[in-house]
Short mmCIF file of C-alpha atoms in Angstrom, two decimals:
data_model
loop_
_atom_site.label_atom_id
_atom_site.label_comp_id
_atom_site.label_asym_id
_atom_site.label_seq_id
_atom_site.Cartn_x
_atom_site.Cartn_y
_atom_site.Cartn_z
CA MET A 1 128.24 191.14 105.05
CA ALA A 2 130.24 188.05 105.85
CA VAL A 3 131.21 189.60 109.18
CA LEU A 4 127.55 190.38 109.91
CA THR A 5 126.53 186.84 109.04
CA LEU A 6 129.21 185.07 111.06
CA GLY A 7 129.09 187.47 114.01
CA SER A 8 125.32 187.17 114.33
CA ALA A 9 125.65 183.40 114.06
CA ILE A 10 127.99 183.36 117.04
CA VAL A 11 125.66 185.71 118.95
CA ALA A 12 122.75 183.37 118.17
CA LEU A 13 124.50 180.51 119.91
CA GLU A 14 126.35 182.31 122.68
CA ALA A 15 123.93 185.02 123.89
CA LYS A 16 123.00 184.60 127.54
CA GLU A 17 119.31 185.32 127.04
CA ILE A 18 117.82 183.03 124.44
CA ILE A 19 115.68 185.88 123.10
CA TYR A 20 118.83 187.74 122.09
CA GLY A 21 119.96 184.51 120.50
CA ALA A 22 116.78 184.47 118.42
CA ILE A 23 117.43 188.05 117.30
CA GLY A 24 121.02 187.08 116.47
CA LEU A 25 119.73 184.21 114.35
CA ALA A 26 117.47 186.63 112.49
CA GLY A 27 120.50 188.87 111.88
CA SER A 28 122.51 185.96 110.57
CA LEU A 29 119.73 184.90 108.21
CA PHE A 30 119.49 188.48 107.02
CA GLY A 31 123.24 188.43 106.36
CA VAL A 32 122.81 185.32 104.23
CA ALA A 33 120.03 187.11 102.35
CA THR A 34 122.36 190.02 101.59
CA LEU A 35 124.93 187.53 100.32
CA PHE A 36 122.22 186.21 97.98
CA PHE A 37 121.75 189.78 96.74
CA LEU A 38 125.50 190.01 96.14
CA LEU A 39 125.27 186.79 94.17
CA ASN A 40 122.73 188.36 91.84
CA ALA A 41 119.88 186.19 93.10
CA PRO A 42 117.39 188.82 94.33
CA TYR A 43 114.34 186.58 94.12
CA VAL A 44 115.81 183.99 96.46
CA ALA A 45 117.07 186.76 98.75
CA VAL A 46 113.60 188.28 99.08
CA PHE A 47 112.15 184.81 99.59
CA GLN A 48 114.70 184.17 102.31
CA ILE A 49 113.83 187.43 104.08
CA ALA A 50 110.09 186.79 103.79
CA VAL A 51 110.20 183.20 104.99
CA TYR A 52 112.97 183.28 107.55
CA ILE A 53 112.73 186.74 109.06
CA GLY A 54 109.01 187.12 108.42
CA ALA A 55 107.90 183.69 109.54
CA VAL A 56 110.52 181.55 111.22
CA ALA A 57 112.13 184.26 113.35
CA VAL A 58 108.75 185.55 114.48
CA LEU A 59 107.65 181.98 115.23
CA ILE A 60 110.77 181.43 117.32
CA LEU A 61 110.25 184.70 119.17
CA PHE A 62 106.66 183.72 119.95
CA THR A 63 107.78 180.33 121.22
CA VAL A 64 110.46 181.89 123.36
CA MET A 65 107.97 184.27 124.93
CA LEU A 66 105.34 181.54 125.31
CA VAL A 67 107.58 179.20 127.25
CA ARG A 68 109.68 181.85 128.88
CA GLU A 69 111.13 180.94 132.19
CA GLU A 70 113.67 182.22 134.68
CA LYS A 71 115.70 179.07 134.37
CA TRP A 72 116.54 179.88 130.76
CA SER A 73 118.49 182.95 131.65
CA LYS A 74 120.56 180.87 134.03
CA GLU A 75 121.15 178.20 131.44
CA LEU A 76 123.77 175.79 132.64
CA PRO A 77 127.02 176.63 130.88
CA PRO A 78 128.54 173.63 129.12
CA THR A 79 131.51 172.05 130.78
CA SER A 80 134.83 173.21 129.46
CA LEU A 81 135.50 169.73 128.03
CA THR A 82 132.29 169.80 126.01
CA LYS A 83 133.02 173.31 124.89
CA LEU A 84 136.55 172.37 123.85
CA ALA A 85 135.23 169.35 121.95
CA GLY A 86 132.64 171.52 120.22
CA ILE A 87 135.16 174.17 119.21
CA MET A 88 137.60 171.49 118.02
CA THR A 89 134.94 169.74 115.94
CA GLY A 90 133.53 172.89 114.40
CA ALA A 91 136.96 174.38 113.71
CA ALA A 92 138.26 171.11 112.29
CA ILE A 93 135.37 170.83 109.84
CA ALA A 94 135.57 174.51 108.86
CA VAL A 95 139.35 174.43 108.41
CA ALA A 96 139.22 171.20 106.44
CA LEU A 97 136.57 172.65 104.11
CA ILE A 98 138.49 175.91 103.72
CA PHE A 99 141.72 174.06 102.89
CA ALA A 100 139.80 171.97 100.39
CA VAL A 101 138.48 175.17 98.79
CA VAL A 102 141.88 176.87 98.73
CA ASP A 103 143.38 173.79 97.16
CA THR A 104 141.04 173.98 94.18
CA ASN A 105 140.89 176.57 91.43
CA LEU A 106 137.55 177.99 92.55
CA ALA A 107 139.11 181.46 92.83
CA GLN A 108 139.35 181.66 89.05
CA PHE A 109 135.59 182.08 88.78
CA THR A 110 135.28 185.81 89.30
CA ASN A 111 132.30 186.61 87.10
CA ILE A 112 128.71 185.74 87.74
CA VAL A 113 127.78 183.99 84.52
CA ASN A 114 124.23 183.22 85.52
CA THR A 115 121.56 185.53 84.24
CA ALA A 116 118.55 183.54 85.34
CA THR A 117 115.68 185.74 86.38
CA PHE A 118 112.63 184.85 88.39
CA VAL A 119 110.85 184.12 85.12
CA ASP A 120 113.27 181.25 84.55
CA ILE A 121 112.81 180.07 88.11
CA GLY A 122 109.05 180.13 87.67
CA GLN A 123 109.22 178.18 84.45
CA LEU A 124 111.51 175.57 85.98
CA ILE A 125 109.34 175.19 89.08
CA SER A 126 106.06 174.95 87.23
CA THR A 127 107.20 172.57 84.50
CA GLY A 128 109.99 170.10 85.25
CA TYR A 129 109.82 170.36 89.00
CA ALA A 130 106.05 170.61 89.38
CA PRO A 131 105.84 167.19 91.15
CA ILE A 132 108.38 168.37 93.71
CA LEU A 133 106.35 171.53 94.21
CA LEU A 134 103.23 169.46 94.87
CA VAL A 135 105.02 167.13 97.26
CA LEU A 136 106.46 170.16 99.04
CA ALA A 137 102.98 171.60 99.44
CA LEU A 138 101.84 168.30 100.97
CA VAL A 139 104.84 168.28 103.30
CA LEU A 140 104.07 171.82 104.45
CA ALA A 141 100.42 170.97 105.03
CA ALA A 142 101.36 167.80 106.89
CA SER A 143 103.81 169.66 109.10
CA VAL A 144 101.25 172.32 109.96
CA VAL A 145 98.64 169.68 110.75
CA GLY A 146 101.21 167.76 112.81
CA ALA A 147 102.17 170.86 114.77
CA LEU A 148 98.53 171.67 115.48
CA THR A 149 97.80 168.08 116.51
CA LEU A 150 100.77 168.05 118.87
CA SER A 151 99.64 171.11 120.76
CA ARG A 152 95.96 170.16 120.73
CA ALA A 153 96.42 166.61 121.99
CA ASP A 154 98.34 168.01 124.91
CA LYS A 155 95.49 170.35 125.80
CA GLU A 156 93.03 167.44 125.84
CA ASP A 157 95.28 165.56 128.21
CA LYS A 158 95.28 168.48 130.57
CA GLY A 159 91.48 168.71 130.41
CA GLN A 160 91.00 165.15 131.60
CA MET B 1 136.69 191.36 93.79
CA ASN B 2 134.33 188.65 94.95
CA ASP B 3 135.08 185.24 93.60
CA LEU B 4 133.46 181.91 94.16
CA SER B 5 135.90 180.77 96.83
CA ASP B 6 135.00 183.73 99.07
CA PHE B 7 131.41 182.62 99.32
CA VAL B 8 132.35 179.00 99.81
CA VAL B 9 134.73 179.94 102.64
CA VAL B 10 132.00 181.97 104.38
CA SER B 11 129.67 179.02 103.96
CA ALA B 12 132.26 176.67 105.48
CA MET B 13 132.68 178.96 108.49
CA LEU B 14 128.90 179.17 108.96
CA PHE B 15 128.71 175.39 108.83
CA GLY B 16 131.54 175.12 111.37
CA ILE B 17 129.69 177.46 113.76
CA GLY B 18 126.58 175.33 113.31
CA VAL B 19 128.47 172.14 114.13
CA TYR B 20 129.96 173.79 117.19
CA GLY B 21 126.49 174.74 118.41
CA LEU B 22 125.14 171.28 117.72
CA VAL B 23 127.91 169.69 119.81
CA THR B 24 127.95 172.05 122.79
CA LYS B 25 124.39 173.21 123.38
CA LYS B 26 121.70 171.32 125.23
CA ASN B 27 118.79 173.72 124.94
CA ALA B 28 116.43 172.46 122.23
CA LEU B 29 115.97 175.96 120.80
CA ARG B 30 119.72 176.46 120.48
CA LEU B 31 119.93 173.18 118.61
CA LEU B 32 117.25 174.49 116.25
CA PHE B 33 119.34 177.65 115.74
CA ALA B 34 122.42 175.56 114.95
CA VAL B 35 120.54 173.42 112.44
CA GLU B 36 119.13 176.52 110.74
CA LEU B 37 122.66 177.93 110.43
CA MET B 38 123.88 174.73 108.80
CA ILE B 39 120.95 174.71 106.37
CA ASN B 40 121.76 178.29 105.44
CA ALA B 41 125.39 177.37 104.82
CA ALA B 42 124.24 174.68 102.41
CA ASN B 43 121.85 177.09 100.67
CA LEU B 44 124.65 179.64 100.27
CA ASN B 45 126.79 176.99 98.60
CA PHE B 46 123.96 176.08 96.22
CA ILE B 47 123.45 179.67 95.13
CA ALA B 48 127.18 180.47 94.88
CA PHE B 49 127.99 177.48 92.69
CA GLY B 50 124.85 177.92 90.66
CA GLN B 51 125.61 181.57 89.93
CA TYR B 52 129.32 181.28 89.17
CA LEU B 53 129.61 178.01 87.29
CA PRO B 54 128.27 177.72 83.75
CA PHE B 55 125.48 175.25 83.26
CA GLU B 56 126.33 172.51 80.80
CA GLY B 57 123.02 170.73 80.61
CA SER B 58 120.57 170.61 77.78
CA ALA B 59 119.70 173.94 76.20
CA ALA B 60 116.02 173.18 76.62
CA VAL B 61 116.26 174.09 80.30
CA ALA B 62 116.09 177.82 80.91
CA PRO B 63 119.49 179.46 81.63
CA ASN B 64 120.42 177.98 84.94
CA ALA B 65 117.86 178.58 87.56
CA LEU B 66 118.53 175.15 89.04
CA GLY B 67 120.56 176.35 92.03
CA GLN B 68 118.03 179.02 92.92
CA THR B 69 115.14 176.61 92.45
CA PHE B 70 116.65 174.05 94.79
CA VAL B 71 117.29 176.72 97.40
CA LEU B 72 113.64 177.80 97.22
CA PHE B 73 112.59 174.20 97.92
CA SER B 74 115.16 173.93 100.68
CA ILE B 75 113.94 177.12 102.40
CA ALA B 76 110.37 175.84 102.34
CA LEU B 77 111.44 172.51 103.84
CA ALA B 78 113.45 174.29 106.55
CA ALA B 79 110.41 176.39 107.44
CA ALA B 80 108.25 173.26 107.80
CA GLU B 81 110.91 171.64 109.92
CA ALA B 82 111.18 174.69 112.17
CA ALA B 83 107.42 174.72 112.68
CA VAL B 84 107.38 171.06 113.75
CA ILE B 85 110.37 171.48 116.06
CA LEU B 86 108.82 174.51 117.74
CA ALA B 87 105.59 172.59 118.30
CA ILE B 88 107.58 169.77 119.88
CA VAL B 89 109.40 172.29 122.07
CA VAL B 90 106.11 173.77 123.29
CA VAL B 91 104.70 170.32 124.09
CA ALA B 92 107.90 169.24 125.82
CA TYR B 93 107.86 172.41 127.87
CA ARG B 94 104.24 171.81 128.92
CA LEU B 95 105.04 168.27 129.97
CA HIS B 96 108.42 168.82 131.61
CA GLN B 97 108.72 172.56 132.25
CA ASP B 98 112.13 172.21 130.62
CA VAL B 99 113.61 172.16 127.14
CA ASP B 100 116.98 170.66 127.99
CA VAL B 101 117.33 167.73 125.60
CA SER B 102 119.37 165.66 128.06
CA GLU B 103 116.49 165.87 130.54
CA LEU B 104 113.81 164.57 128.18
CA LYS B 105 114.11 161.00 129.35
CA SER B 106 110.54 160.13 128.45
CA MET B 107 111.34 160.46 124.77
CA GLU B 108 113.85 157.64 124.92
CA GLY B 109 112.67 154.64 122.99
#
Protein backbone atom coordinates (compact mmCIF):
# COMPACT_ATOMS: atom_id res chain seq x y z
CA MET A 1 0.00 0.00 0.00
CA ALA A 2 2.84 2.33 0.82
CA VAL A 3 4.46 1.44 -2.51
CA LEU A 4 1.18 2.16 -4.32
CA THR A 5 0.82 5.48 -2.56
CA LEU A 6 4.36 6.70 -3.14
CA GLY A 7 4.65 5.32 -6.68
CA SER A 8 1.40 6.93 -7.76
CA ALA A 9 2.53 10.18 -6.15
CA ILE A 10 5.66 10.18 -8.29
CA VAL A 11 3.60 9.31 -11.38
CA ALA A 12 1.26 12.22 -10.57
CA LEU A 13 4.13 14.67 -10.75
CA GLU A 14 6.30 13.12 -13.45
CA ALA A 15 3.84 11.77 -16.05
CA LYS A 16 4.31 13.39 -19.44
CA GLU A 17 0.60 13.85 -20.12
CA ILE A 18 -1.06 15.77 -17.33
CA ILE A 19 -4.15 13.56 -17.60
CA TYR A 20 -2.08 10.56 -16.57
CA GLY A 21 -0.78 12.71 -13.75
CA ALA A 22 -4.36 13.29 -12.61
CA ILE A 23 -5.01 9.54 -12.66
CA GLY A 24 -1.78 9.00 -10.72
CA LEU A 25 -2.96 11.50 -8.12
CA ALA A 26 -6.23 9.59 -7.80
CA GLY A 27 -4.23 6.39 -7.28
CA SER A 28 -2.11 8.02 -4.62
CA LEU A 29 -5.18 9.32 -2.78
CA PHE A 30 -6.67 5.84 -2.98
CA GLY A 31 -3.46 4.47 -1.47
CA VAL A 32 -3.80 6.89 1.43
CA ALA A 33 -7.40 5.72 1.86
CA THR A 34 -6.23 2.11 2.12
CA LEU A 35 -3.71 3.19 4.74
CA PHE A 36 -6.64 4.70 6.66
CA PHE A 37 -8.35 1.31 6.45
CA LEU A 38 -5.19 -0.32 7.82
CA LEU A 39 -5.26 2.18 10.66
CA ASN A 40 -8.74 1.02 11.63
CA ALA A 41 -10.39 4.27 10.54
CA PRO A 42 -12.88 3.03 7.93
CA TYR A 43 -15.19 6.03 8.15
CA VAL A 44 -12.44 8.48 7.27
CA ALA A 45 -11.20 6.13 4.54
CA VAL A 46 -14.62 5.99 2.88
CA PHE A 47 -14.93 9.76 3.26
CA GLN A 48 -11.55 10.17 1.62
CA ILE A 49 -12.54 7.96 -1.31
CA ALA A 50 -15.89 9.72 -1.72
CA VAL A 51 -14.51 13.24 -1.56
CA TYR A 52 -11.16 12.89 -3.25
CA ILE A 53 -11.72 10.22 -5.86
CA GLY A 54 -15.41 10.95 -6.30
CA ALA A 55 -15.22 14.72 -6.41
CA VAL A 56 -11.74 16.21 -6.58
CA ALA A 57 -10.23 13.75 -9.05
CA VAL A 58 -13.25 14.00 -11.33
CA LEU A 59 -13.14 17.80 -11.05
CA ILE A 60 -9.46 17.79 -12.01
CA LEU A 61 -10.11 15.46 -14.94
CA PHE A 62 -12.88 17.75 -16.18
CA THR A 63 -10.62 20.77 -15.90
CA VAL A 64 -7.84 19.00 -17.73
CA MET A 65 -10.17 18.08 -20.57
CA LEU A 66 -11.77 21.52 -20.61
CA VAL A 67 -8.52 23.39 -21.03
CA ARG A 68 -6.70 20.69 -22.92
CA GLU A 69 -4.06 21.88 -25.27
CA GLU A 70 -1.23 20.49 -27.35
CA LYS A 71 1.29 22.59 -25.51
CA TRP A 72 0.65 20.66 -22.30
CA SER A 73 1.98 17.44 -23.69
CA LYS A 74 5.16 19.24 -24.65
CA GLU A 75 5.48 20.80 -21.24
CA LEU A 76 8.86 22.42 -20.87
CA PRO A 77 11.03 20.12 -18.78
CA PRO A 78 12.56 21.88 -15.79
CA THR A 79 16.20 22.74 -16.05
CA SER A 80 18.51 20.24 -14.44
CA LEU A 81 19.49 22.80 -11.80
CA THR A 82 15.87 23.31 -10.75
CA LYS A 83 15.31 19.59 -10.76
CA LEU A 84 18.41 19.00 -8.65
CA ALA A 85 17.31 21.70 -6.21
CA GLY A 86 13.85 20.16 -6.00
CA ILE A 87 15.16 16.66 -5.39
CA MET A 88 17.64 17.97 -2.80
CA THR A 89 14.95 19.93 -0.95
CA GLY A 90 12.39 17.15 -0.97
CA ALA A 91 14.92 14.47 -0.03
CA ALA A 92 16.42 16.63 2.69
CA ILE A 93 13.04 17.24 4.32
CA ALA A 94 12.00 13.59 4.00
CA VAL A 95 15.31 12.27 5.34
CA ALA A 96 15.33 14.75 8.21
CA LEU A 97 11.79 13.74 9.19
CA ILE A 98 12.61 10.03 8.89
CA PHE A 99 15.73 10.42 11.05
CA ALA A 100 13.66 12.32 13.58
CA VAL A 101 11.13 9.46 13.62
CA VAL A 102 13.80 6.76 13.90
CA ASP A 103 15.40 8.65 16.75
CA THR A 104 12.23 8.51 18.82
CA ASN A 105 10.55 5.52 20.40
CA LEU A 106 7.53 5.64 18.10
CA ALA A 107 8.19 2.04 17.03
CA GLN A 108 7.11 0.82 20.45
CA PHE A 109 3.49 1.63 19.64
CA THR A 110 2.47 -1.52 17.82
CA ASN A 111 -1.17 -1.81 18.83
CA ILE A 112 -4.02 0.35 17.68
CA VAL A 113 -5.51 1.44 20.98
CA ASN A 114 -8.22 3.58 19.49
CA THR A 115 -11.64 2.05 19.21
CA ALA A 116 -13.53 5.15 18.18
CA THR A 117 -16.34 4.38 15.79
CA PHE A 118 -18.23 6.72 13.53
CA VAL A 119 -20.76 7.15 16.33
CA ASP A 120 -18.05 8.80 18.41
CA ILE A 121 -16.99 10.93 15.47
CA GLY A 122 -20.58 12.03 14.95
CA GLN A 123 -21.02 12.92 18.59
CA LEU A 124 -17.79 14.91 18.64
CA ILE A 125 -18.64 16.77 15.43
CA SER A 126 -22.18 17.61 16.40
CA THR A 127 -21.47 18.70 19.97
CA GLY A 128 -18.08 20.19 20.81
CA TYR A 129 -17.05 20.97 17.27
CA ALA A 130 -20.42 22.10 15.94
CA PRO A 131 -19.18 25.72 15.45
CA ILE A 132 -16.31 24.45 13.33
CA LEU A 133 -18.76 22.39 11.30
CA LEU A 134 -20.88 25.48 10.67
CA VAL A 135 -17.88 27.60 9.72
CA LEU A 136 -16.72 24.82 7.42
CA ALA A 137 -20.11 24.78 5.72
CA LEU A 138 -19.83 28.55 5.19
CA VAL A 139 -16.32 28.15 3.80
CA LEU A 140 -17.49 25.48 1.35
CA ALA A 141 -20.42 27.63 0.25
CA ALA A 142 -18.18 30.67 -0.13
CA SER A 143 -15.66 28.71 -2.18
CA VAL A 144 -18.35 27.38 -4.50
CA VAL A 145 -19.82 30.85 -4.93
CA GLY A 146 -16.33 32.25 -5.53
CA ALA A 147 -15.56 29.62 -8.14
CA LEU A 148 -18.84 30.28 -9.94
CA THR A 149 -18.28 34.04 -9.82
CA LEU A 150 -14.79 33.67 -11.24
CA SER A 151 -15.93 31.75 -14.28
CA ARG A 152 -19.06 33.84 -14.81
CA ALA A 153 -17.36 37.23 -14.63
CA ASP A 154 -14.97 36.06 -17.29
CA LYS A 155 -17.85 35.11 -19.59
CA GLU A 156 -19.37 38.59 -19.22
CA ASP A 157 -16.06 40.14 -20.19
CA LYS A 158 -16.00 38.09 -23.33
CA GLY A 159 -19.56 39.11 -24.18
CA GLN A 160 -18.74 42.81 -24.16
CA MET B 1 3.90 -5.90 12.18
CA ASN B 2 2.80 -2.34 11.49
CA ASP B 3 3.86 0.15 14.06
CA LEU B 4 3.38 3.86 14.31
CA SER B 5 6.78 4.75 12.86
CA ASP B 6 5.97 2.93 9.59
CA PHE B 7 3.05 5.21 8.88
CA VAL B 8 4.96 8.30 9.91
CA VAL B 9 7.84 7.37 7.59
CA VAL B 10 5.44 6.88 4.65
CA SER B 11 3.89 10.24 5.49
CA ALA B 12 7.34 11.88 5.54
CA MET B 13 8.16 10.43 2.11
CA LEU B 14 4.82 11.62 0.71
CA PHE B 15 5.53 15.09 2.08
CA GLY B 16 9.02 15.03 0.54
CA ILE B 17 7.56 14.13 -2.88
CA GLY B 18 5.10 16.99 -2.48
CA VAL B 19 7.87 19.46 -1.68
CA TYR B 20 9.84 18.24 -4.67
CA GLY B 21 6.86 18.85 -6.93
CA LEU B 22 6.24 22.27 -5.45
CA VAL B 23 9.85 23.31 -6.13
CA THR B 24 10.30 21.91 -9.64
CA LYS B 25 6.97 22.20 -11.43
CA LYS B 26 5.60 25.29 -13.11
CA ASN B 27 2.26 24.01 -14.36
CA ALA B 28 -0.48 25.26 -12.04
CA LEU B 29 -2.23 21.88 -12.05
CA ARG B 30 0.96 20.09 -11.03
CA LEU B 31 1.33 22.52 -8.16
CA LEU B 32 -2.22 21.63 -7.11
CA PHE B 33 -1.26 17.93 -7.22
CA ALA B 34 1.80 18.59 -5.05
CA VAL B 35 -0.22 20.53 -2.49
CA GLU B 36 -2.83 17.76 -2.35
CA LEU B 37 -0.07 15.22 -1.71
CA MET B 38 1.29 17.30 1.17
CA ILE B 39 -2.19 17.69 2.68
CA ASN B 40 -2.63 13.93 2.49
CA ALA B 41 0.69 13.39 4.24
CA ALA B 42 -0.51 15.60 7.07
CA ASN B 43 -3.85 13.78 7.26
CA LEU B 44 -2.06 10.42 7.42
CA ASN B 45 -0.02 11.69 10.36
CA PHE B 46 -3.16 12.86 12.15
CA ILE B 47 -4.86 9.49 11.79
CA ALA B 48 -1.75 7.45 12.64
CA PHE B 49 -1.01 9.34 15.85
CA GLY B 50 -4.66 9.48 16.79
CA GLN B 51 -5.09 5.74 16.38
CA TYR B 52 -1.90 4.56 18.06
CA LEU B 53 -1.46 6.94 20.96
CA PRO B 54 -3.79 6.77 23.95
CA PHE B 55 -5.89 9.82 24.58
CA GLU B 56 -5.26 11.40 27.95
CA GLY B 57 -7.91 14.07 27.94
CA SER B 58 -11.05 14.28 29.96
CA ALA B 59 -13.19 11.16 30.04
CA ALA B 60 -16.21 13.19 29.04
CA VAL B 61 -14.99 13.22 25.44
CA ALA B 62 -15.86 10.04 23.57
CA PRO B 63 -12.92 7.59 23.17
CA ASN B 64 -10.61 9.47 20.90
CA ALA B 65 -12.22 10.44 17.69
CA LEU B 66 -10.27 13.71 17.69
CA GLY B 67 -7.72 12.70 15.05
CA GLN B 68 -10.38 11.35 12.72
CA THR B 69 -12.59 14.38 13.28
CA PHE B 70 -9.80 16.79 12.39
CA VAL B 71 -9.01 14.82 9.26
CA LEU B 72 -12.65 15.02 8.18
CA PHE B 73 -12.49 18.81 8.52
CA SER B 74 -9.17 18.89 6.72
CA ILE B 75 -10.48 16.85 3.78
CA ALA B 76 -13.45 19.19 3.41
CA LEU B 77 -11.16 22.23 3.44
CA ALA B 78 -8.86 20.63 0.86
CA ALA B 79 -11.84 19.98 -1.40
CA ALA B 80 -12.93 23.62 -1.17
CA GLU B 81 -9.40 24.75 -1.91
CA ALA B 82 -9.15 22.46 -4.93
CA ALA B 83 -12.42 23.82 -6.31
CA VAL B 84 -11.20 27.42 -6.04
CA ILE B 85 -7.81 26.62 -7.56
CA LEU B 86 -9.40 24.82 -10.49
CA ALA B 87 -11.70 27.79 -11.12
CA ILE B 88 -8.66 30.08 -11.11
CA VAL B 89 -6.89 27.73 -13.53
CA VAL B 90 -9.84 27.81 -15.93
CA VAL B 91 -10.02 31.61 -15.82
CA ALA B 92 -6.26 31.96 -16.25
CA TYR B 93 -6.39 29.61 -19.20
CA ARG B 94 -9.19 31.64 -20.82
CA LEU B 95 -7.26 34.85 -20.37
CA HIS B 96 -3.77 33.63 -21.24
CA GLN B 97 -4.19 30.30 -23.03
CA ASP B 98 -1.54 29.06 -20.61
CA VAL B 99 -1.34 27.73 -17.07
CA ASP B 100 2.38 28.18 -16.52
CA VAL B 101 2.62 30.10 -13.27
CA SER B 102 5.80 31.92 -14.30
CA GLU B 103 3.95 33.33 -17.32
CA LEU B 104 1.04 34.81 -15.37
CA LYS B 105 2.58 38.24 -15.14
CA SER B 106 -0.77 40.01 -14.88
CA MET B 107 -1.34 38.50 -11.46
CA GLU B 108 1.68 40.26 -10.03
CA GLY B 109 0.71 42.89 -7.53
